């Protein structure tokens, strides 16, 4: 389960993608709804975030084609901040991401301790 939480904040992203525009508008939660894949995971896992319209979240980690872990929780948006709350071993764990870009099929942000997050929207498989 730590892998899921770590992936929410550790995923690597190119520095130029994290450039912020001056006074960006608040995030539109409707733009999050759908399936997103984390990019740049050094552990070679496939991490998929599934955001539902009612604020529900499911994170699945797959290794070698097999689902190795799954966590369910919620998400909320406050301005440009995205808070992910995942239940791990019966305890809620919050991770906050400052989102610099959301659009064109990409979500780019910075998590706790300055760790970049890059998600790419998945098309129906």
PDB file of C-alpha atoms in Angstrom, residues 4-123:
ATOM      1  CA  UNK A   4       0.296   3.590  -3.964  1.00  0.00           C
ATOM      2  CA  UNK A   5       0.901   6.522  -1.656  1.00  0.00           C
ATOM      3  CA  UNK A   6       4.460   6.936  -2.837  1.00  0.00           C
ATOM      4  CA  UNK A   7       3.370   6.900  -6.473  1.00  0.00           C
ATOM      5  CA  UNK A   8       0.893   9.670  -5.745  1.00  0.00           C
ATOM      6  CA  UNK A   9       3.792  11.962  -4.889  1.00  0.00           C
ATOM      7  CA  UNK A  10       6.991  10.439  -6.281  1.00  0.00           C
ATOM      8  CA  UNK A  11       6.131  10.097  -9.955  1.00  0.00           C
ATOM      9  CA  UNK A  12       8.719  11.934 -12.040  1.00  0.00           C
ATOM     10  CA  UNK A  13       7.938  14.710 -14.520  1.00  0.00           C
ATOM     11  CA  UNK A  14       9.972  16.934 -16.793  1.00  0.00           C
ATOM     12  CA  UNK A  15      10.752  20.285 -15.192  1.00  0.00           C
ATOM     13  CA  UNK A  16       9.440  22.311 -18.095  1.00  0.00           C
ATOM     14  CA  UNK A  17       5.993  20.764 -17.697  1.00  0.00           C
ATOM     15  CA  UNK A  18       5.714  22.125 -14.174  1.00  0.00           C
ATOM     16  CA  UNK A  19       6.038  25.782 -15.219  1.00  0.00           C
ATOM     17  CA  UNK A  20       3.161  27.796 -13.796  1.00  0.00           C
ATOM     18  CA  UNK A  21       1.132  30.437 -15.546  1.00  0.00           C
ATOM     19  CA  UNK A  22       0.483  33.675 -13.641  1.00  0.00           C
ATOM     20  CA  UNK A  23      -2.782  33.618 -11.636  1.00  0.00           C
ATOM     21  CA  UNK A  24      -4.101  30.298 -12.969  1.00  0.00           C
ATOM     22  CA  UNK A  25      -7.841  29.680 -12.542  1.00  0.00           C
ATOM     23  CA  UNK A  26      -9.112  27.169  -9.939  1.00  0.00           C
ATOM     24  CA  UNK A  27      -9.254  23.535 -11.013  1.00  0.00           C
ATOM     25  CA  UNK A  28     -12.469  22.246 -12.537  1.00  0.00           C
ATOM     26  CA  UNK A  29     -13.180  18.932 -10.726  1.00  0.00           C
ATOM     27  CA  UNK A  30     -15.160  17.697 -13.749  1.00  0.00           C
ATOM     28  CA  UNK A  31     -11.922  17.673 -15.778  1.00  0.00           C
ATOM     29  CA  UNK A  32     -10.461  15.077 -13.379  1.00  0.00           C
ATOM     30  CA  UNK A  33     -13.184  12.486 -13.924  1.00  0.00           C
ATOM     31  CA  UNK A  34     -11.820   9.450 -15.732  1.00  0.00           C
ATOM     32  CA  UNK A  35      -8.764   7.206 -15.737  1.00  0.00           C
ATOM     33  CA  UNK A  36      -5.223   8.579 -15.525  1.00  0.00           C
ATOM     34  CA  UNK A  37      -1.874   6.777 -15.675  1.00  0.00           C
ATOM     35  CA  UNK A  38       1.143   7.932 -13.659  1.00  0.00           C
ATOM     36  CA  UNK A  39       4.215   8.531 -15.828  1.00  0.00           C
ATOM     37  CA  UNK A  40       7.887   8.302 -14.891  1.00  0.00           C
ATOM     38  CA  UNK A  41       7.657   5.666 -12.144  1.00  0.00           C
ATOM     39  CA  UNK A  42      11.227   4.401 -11.620  1.00  0.00           C
ATOM     40  CA  UNK A  43       9.943   1.080 -10.219  1.00  0.00           C
ATOM     41  CA  UNK A  44       8.387   0.196 -13.620  1.00  0.00           C
ATOM     42  CA  UNK A  45       4.917  -0.210 -12.169  1.00  0.00           C
ATOM     43  CA  UNK A  46       1.729   0.829 -13.912  1.00  0.00           C
ATOM     44  CA  UNK A  47      -0.242   3.072 -11.587  1.00  0.00           C
ATOM     45  CA  UNK A  48      -3.759   4.053 -12.650  1.00  0.00           C
ATOM     46  CA  UNK A  49      -5.899   6.640 -10.857  1.00  0.00           C
ATOM     47  CA  UNK A  50      -9.664   6.400 -11.433  1.00  0.00           C
ATOM     48  CA  UNK A  51     -11.481   9.624 -10.477  1.00  0.00           C
ATOM     49  CA  UNK A  52     -15.303   9.403 -10.253  1.00  0.00           C
ATOM     50  CA  UNK A  53     -17.666  12.400 -10.427  1.00  0.00           C
ATOM     51  CA  UNK A  54     -18.862  12.037  -6.840  1.00  0.00           C
ATOM     52  CA  UNK A  55     -15.350  12.478  -5.384  1.00  0.00           C
ATOM     53  CA  UNK A  56     -14.466   8.782  -5.208  1.00  0.00           C
ATOM     54  CA  UNK A  57     -10.986   7.564  -6.108  1.00  0.00           C
ATOM     55  CA  UNK A  58      -9.489   4.145  -6.858  1.00  0.00           C
ATOM     56  CA  UNK A  59      -5.747   3.656  -7.354  1.00  0.00           C
ATOM     57  CA  UNK A  60      -4.501   0.405  -8.910  1.00  0.00           C
ATOM     58  CA  UNK A  61      -0.879  -0.699  -9.125  1.00  0.00           C
ATOM     59  CA  UNK A  62       0.029  -3.339 -11.714  1.00  0.00           C
ATOM     60  CA  UNK A  63       3.335  -5.205 -12.051  1.00  0.00           C
ATOM     61  CA  UNK A  64       4.076  -7.605 -14.891  1.00  0.00           C
ATOM     62  CA  UNK A  65       0.432  -7.447 -16.010  1.00  0.00           C
ATOM     63  CA  UNK A  66      -0.905  -8.480 -12.584  1.00  0.00           C
ATOM     64  CA  UNK A  67      -2.683  -6.106 -10.197  1.00  0.00           C
ATOM     65  CA  UNK A  68      -0.432  -5.997  -7.135  1.00  0.00           C
ATOM     66  CA  UNK A  69      -2.431  -3.560  -5.017  1.00  0.00           C
ATOM     67  CA  UNK A  70      -5.551  -1.449  -4.976  1.00  0.00           C
ATOM     68  CA  UNK A  71      -6.618   1.379  -2.690  1.00  0.00           C
ATOM     69  CA  UNK A  72      -9.908   3.214  -2.523  1.00  0.00           C
ATOM     70  CA  UNK A  73     -10.595   6.645  -1.172  1.00  0.00           C
ATOM     71  CA  UNK A  74     -11.752  10.124  -2.047  1.00  0.00           C
ATOM     72  CA  UNK A  75     -10.437  13.300  -3.619  1.00  0.00           C
ATOM     73  CA  UNK A  76     -11.312  16.957  -3.253  1.00  0.00           C
ATOM     74  CA  UNK A  77     -10.316  20.129  -5.037  1.00  0.00           C
ATOM     75  CA  UNK A  78      -9.650  23.454  -3.330  1.00  0.00           C
ATOM     76  CA  UNK A  79      -8.443  26.102  -5.764  1.00  0.00           C
ATOM     77  CA  UNK A  80      -5.340  24.588  -7.391  1.00  0.00           C
ATOM     78  CA  UNK A  81      -4.857  21.977  -4.638  1.00  0.00           C
ATOM     79  CA  UNK A  82      -5.896  18.362  -5.142  1.00  0.00           C
ATOM     80  CA  UNK A  83      -6.174  16.315  -1.937  1.00  0.00           C
ATOM     81  CA  UNK A  84      -6.130  12.529  -2.298  1.00  0.00           C
ATOM     82  CA  UNK A  85      -7.343  10.526   0.696  1.00  0.00           C
ATOM     83  CA  UNK A  86      -6.605   6.807   0.455  1.00  0.00           C
ATOM     84  CA  UNK A  87      -7.457   4.186   3.041  1.00  0.00           C
ATOM     85  CA  UNK A  88      -4.375   2.070   3.735  1.00  0.00           C
ATOM     86  CA  UNK A  89      -4.587  -0.703   6.327  1.00  0.00           C
ATOM     87  CA  UNK A  90      -7.749   0.910   7.708  1.00  0.00           C
ATOM     88  CA  UNK A  91      -6.171   4.366   8.132  1.00  0.00           C
ATOM     89  CA  UNK A  92      -6.922   7.399   5.966  1.00  0.00           C
ATOM     90  CA  UNK A  93      -3.791   8.947   4.448  1.00  0.00           C
ATOM     91  CA  UNK A  94      -3.937  12.381   2.803  1.00  0.00           C
ATOM     92  CA  UNK A  95      -1.631  13.546   0.027  1.00  0.00           C
ATOM     93  CA  UNK A  96      -1.858  17.101  -1.302  1.00  0.00           C
ATOM     94  CA  UNK A  97      -0.792  17.990  -4.837  1.00  0.00           C
ATOM     95  CA  UNK A  98      -0.415  21.571  -6.105  1.00  0.00           C
ATOM     96  CA  UNK A  99      -1.636  21.278  -9.698  1.00  0.00           C
ATOM     97  CA  UNK A 100       0.094  23.571 -12.171  1.00  0.00           C
ATOM     98  CA  UNK A 101      -1.599  22.197 -15.322  1.00  0.00           C
ATOM     99  CA  UNK A 102      -4.754  20.257 -16.017  1.00  0.00           C
ATOM    100  CA  UNK A 103      -5.714  19.902 -19.654  1.00  0.00           C
ATOM    101  CA  UNK A 104      -4.724  18.430 -22.989  1.00  0.00           C
ATOM    102  CA  UNK A 105      -4.855  14.974 -21.429  1.00  0.00           C
ATOM    103  CA  UNK A 106      -2.184  15.810 -18.826  1.00  0.00           C
ATOM    104  CA  UNK A 107      -2.175  16.631 -15.128  1.00  0.00           C
ATOM    105  CA  UNK A 108       1.058  18.158 -13.861  1.00  0.00           C
ATOM    106  CA  UNK A 109       1.657  19.004 -10.249  1.00  0.00           C
ATOM    107  CA  UNK A 110       3.959  19.006  -7.279  1.00  0.00           C
ATOM    108  CA  UNK A 111       3.309  16.845  -4.249  1.00  0.00           C
ATOM    109  CA  UNK A 112       4.570  17.015  -0.725  1.00  0.00           C
ATOM    110  CA  UNK A 113       8.291  17.575  -0.330  1.00  0.00           C
ATOM    111  CA  UNK A 114       8.437  19.017  -3.865  1.00  0.00           C
ATOM    112  CA  UNK A 115       7.985  15.677  -5.610  1.00  0.00           C
ATOM    113  CA  UNK A 116       6.578  16.023  -9.152  1.00  0.00           C
ATOM    114  CA  UNK A 117       3.440  14.251 -10.322  1.00  0.00           C
ATOM    115  CA  UNK A 118       2.621  13.653 -13.980  1.00  0.00           C
ATOM    116  CA  UNK A 119      -0.576  11.879 -15.014  1.00  0.00           C
ATOM    117  CA  UNK A 120      -1.725  11.158 -18.565  1.00  0.00           C
ATOM    118  CA  UNK A 121      -5.409  10.605 -19.328  1.00  0.00           C
ATOM    119  CA  UNK A 122      -6.135   7.084 -20.553  1.00  0.00           C
ATOM    120  CA  UNK A 123      -8.375   6.478 -23.504  1.00  0.00           C
TER     121      UNK A 123
END
